[in-house]
């Protein structure tokens, strides 16, 4: 009984840890790539995209094998994960803009946005992408 109650908490803590590690990788790569790009006009954008792509692959791998403990081919869950990542990026931009337009200071808007999308991402990955298979299905 207690084991079944603790399992979702353990999963949520592992998910938070993988998210934090992925953020750290994303940030470090962004700094490295943007320093290498110098003052090139597209440097900032490409540095952000490149860092996000690498950190998304890292995050997918951590979540699949360590957080949700799924094995097997990526042909089903990787496209779903990539769609989620693109949706989160779009939602992040839109929600941040909307909260800022409502008069919220950028740091507060960013925190609310990130916390909201963290929960959304966790739920989608738990209930859809890496869901446990039902016996007999």
Tab-separated table of C-alpha atoms in Angstrom:
chain	number	residue	atom	x	y	z
A	1	UNK	CA	0.000	0.000	0.000
A	2	UNK	CA	2.658	2.498	1.034
A	3	UNK	CA	4.807	1.389	-1.907
A	4	UNK	CA	2.024	2.238	-4.364
A	5	UNK	CA	1.613	5.673	-2.773
A	6	UNK	CA	5.340	6.455	-2.900
A	7	UNK	CA	5.844	5.359	-6.509
A	8	UNK	CA	4.320	8.500	-8.112
A	9	UNK	CA	6.378	10.701	-5.772
A	10	UNK	CA	9.570	8.857	-6.709
A	11	UNK	CA	8.739	9.243	-10.392
A	12	UNK	CA	8.033	12.966	-9.971
A	13	UNK	CA	11.363	13.467	-8.149
A	14	UNK	CA	13.269	11.591	-10.867
A	15	UNK	CA	11.438	13.644	-13.513
A	16	UNK	CA	12.370	16.890	-11.738
A	17	UNK	CA	15.999	15.744	-11.517
A	18	UNK	CA	16.165	14.846	-15.209
A	19	UNK	CA	14.596	18.197	-16.067
A	20	UNK	CA	17.166	20.034	-13.958
A	21	UNK	CA	20.070	18.123	-15.516
A	22	UNK	CA	18.681	18.811	-18.994
A	23	UNK	CA	18.334	22.504	-18.169
A	24	UNK	CA	21.952	22.623	-16.967
A	25	UNK	CA	23.150	20.944	-20.170
A	26	UNK	CA	21.003	23.274	-22.298
A	27	UNK	CA	22.330	26.360	-20.536
A	28	UNK	CA	25.998	25.300	-20.698
A	29	UNK	CA	25.742	24.377	-24.374
A	30	UNK	CA	23.952	27.658	-25.110
A	31	UNK	CA	26.808	29.584	-23.468
A	32	UNK	CA	29.412	27.552	-25.371
A	33	UNK	CA	27.664	27.841	-28.749
A	34	UNK	CA	26.881	31.547	-28.371
A	35	UNK	CA	30.485	32.283	-27.370
A	36	UNK	CA	31.683	30.387	-30.452
A	37	UNK	CA	29.212	32.252	-32.671
A	38	UNK	CA	30.437	35.631	-31.459
A	39	UNK	CA	28.524	38.547	-32.942
A	40	UNK	CA	27.191	36.639	-35.929
A	41	UNK	CA	23.638	37.824	-36.675
A	42	UNK	CA	22.027	34.373	-36.401
A	43	UNK	CA	24.372	33.159	-33.677
A	44	UNK	CA	22.031	33.629	-30.746
A	45	UNK	CA	19.088	31.907	-32.404
A	46	UNK	CA	21.129	28.987	-33.731
A	47	UNK	CA	22.930	28.593	-30.404
A	48	UNK	CA	19.595	28.370	-28.617
A	49	UNK	CA	18.148	25.882	-31.114
A	50	UNK	CA	21.274	23.693	-31.147
A	51	UNK	CA	21.478	23.611	-27.356
A	52	UNK	CA	17.762	22.823	-27.106
A	53	UNK	CA	18.047	19.948	-29.607
A	54	UNK	CA	20.934	18.331	-27.739
A	55	UNK	CA	19.311	18.783	-24.330
A	56	UNK	CA	15.985	17.436	-25.640
A	57	UNK	CA	17.708	14.236	-26.834
A	58	UNK	CA	19.431	13.940	-23.453
A	59	UNK	CA	16.141	14.530	-21.611
A	60	UNK	CA	14.263	12.004	-23.752
A	61	UNK	CA	16.883	9.351	-23.008
A	62	UNK	CA	16.857	10.033	-19.259
A	63	UNK	CA	13.075	10.032	-19.098
A	64	UNK	CA	12.605	6.916	-21.214
A	65	UNK	CA	15.154	4.692	-19.508
A	66	UNK	CA	15.617	6.096	-15.994
A	67	UNK	CA	12.502	8.027	-15.010
A	68	UNK	CA	9.743	5.939	-16.610
A	69	UNK	CA	11.846	2.769	-17.139
A	70	UNK	CA	10.610	1.983	-20.631
A	71	UNK	CA	12.498	-0.132	-23.083
A	72	UNK	CA	11.945	-0.942	-26.688
A	73	UNK	CA	12.154	0.974	-29.904
A	74	UNK	CA	11.742	4.707	-30.034
A	75	UNK	CA	9.503	4.553	-33.120
A	76	UNK	CA	6.361	5.175	-31.047
A	77	UNK	CA	7.439	7.393	-28.187
A	78	UNK	CA	10.137	9.554	-29.820
A	79	UNK	CA	7.755	11.250	-32.313
A	80	UNK	CA	5.335	11.876	-29.440
A	81	UNK	CA	8.135	13.335	-27.318
A	82	UNK	CA	9.304	15.594	-30.158
A	83	UNK	CA	5.747	16.817	-30.689
A	84	UNK	CA	5.463	17.529	-26.960
A	85	UNK	CA	8.817	19.372	-26.962
A	86	UNK	CA	7.715	21.545	-29.898
A	87	UNK	CA	4.351	22.198	-28.240
A	88	UNK	CA	6.010	23.112	-24.952
A	89	UNK	CA	8.352	25.524	-26.735
A	90	UNK	CA	5.412	27.195	-28.484
A	91	UNK	CA	3.264	27.263	-25.327
A	92	UNK	CA	6.210	28.649	-23.380
A	93	UNK	CA	6.581	31.573	-25.760
A	94	UNK	CA	2.834	32.286	-25.913
A	95	UNK	CA	2.200	32.031	-22.164
A	96	UNK	CA	5.239	34.134	-21.342
A	97	UNK	CA	4.089	36.799	-23.783
A	98	UNK	CA	0.503	36.720	-22.465
A	99	UNK	CA	1.536	37.012	-18.813
A	100	UNK	CA	3.897	39.857	-19.663
A	101	UNK	CA	1.118	41.601	-21.603
A	102	UNK	CA	-1.078	41.337	-18.495
A	103	UNK	CA	1.532	43.375	-16.635
A	104	UNK	CA	3.429	40.618	-14.840
A	105	UNK	CA	7.148	41.287	-14.507
A	106	UNK	CA	9.246	39.077	-16.792
A	107	UNK	CA	10.936	37.081	-13.966
A	108	UNK	CA	7.565	36.247	-12.372
A	109	UNK	CA	5.993	35.476	-15.743
A	110	UNK	CA	8.883	33.143	-16.572
A	111	UNK	CA	8.552	31.279	-13.254
A	112	UNK	CA	4.795	30.817	-13.640
A	113	UNK	CA	5.245	29.704	-17.243
A	114	UNK	CA	7.974	27.176	-16.418
A	115	UNK	CA	6.115	25.726	-13.427
A	116	UNK	CA	2.910	25.357	-15.420
A	117	UNK	CA	4.597	23.685	-18.365
A	118	UNK	CA	6.662	21.445	-16.083
A	119	UNK	CA	3.392	19.990	-14.747
A	120	UNK	CA	1.917	19.705	-18.254
A	121	UNK	CA	5.044	17.953	-19.546
A	122	UNK	CA	5.101	15.544	-16.599
A	123	UNK	CA	1.434	14.633	-17.073
A	124	UNK	CA	1.725	14.131	-20.840
A	125	UNK	CA	4.835	11.996	-20.494
A	126	UNK	CA	3.309	9.956	-17.650
A	127	UNK	CA	-0.159	9.467	-19.132
A	128	UNK	CA	0.586	9.371	-22.862
A	129	UNK	CA	4.181	9.021	-24.018
A	130	UNK	CA	5.651	6.640	-21.432
A	131	UNK	CA	2.431	5.216	-19.988
A	132	UNK	CA	2.476	1.732	-18.576
A	133	UNK	CA	0.955	-0.873	-20.833
A	134	UNK	CA	-2.316	-2.391	-19.651
A	135	UNK	CA	-2.103	-6.165	-19.132
A	136	UNK	CA	-3.535	-7.974	-22.148
A	137	UNK	CA	-3.265	-4.971	-24.478
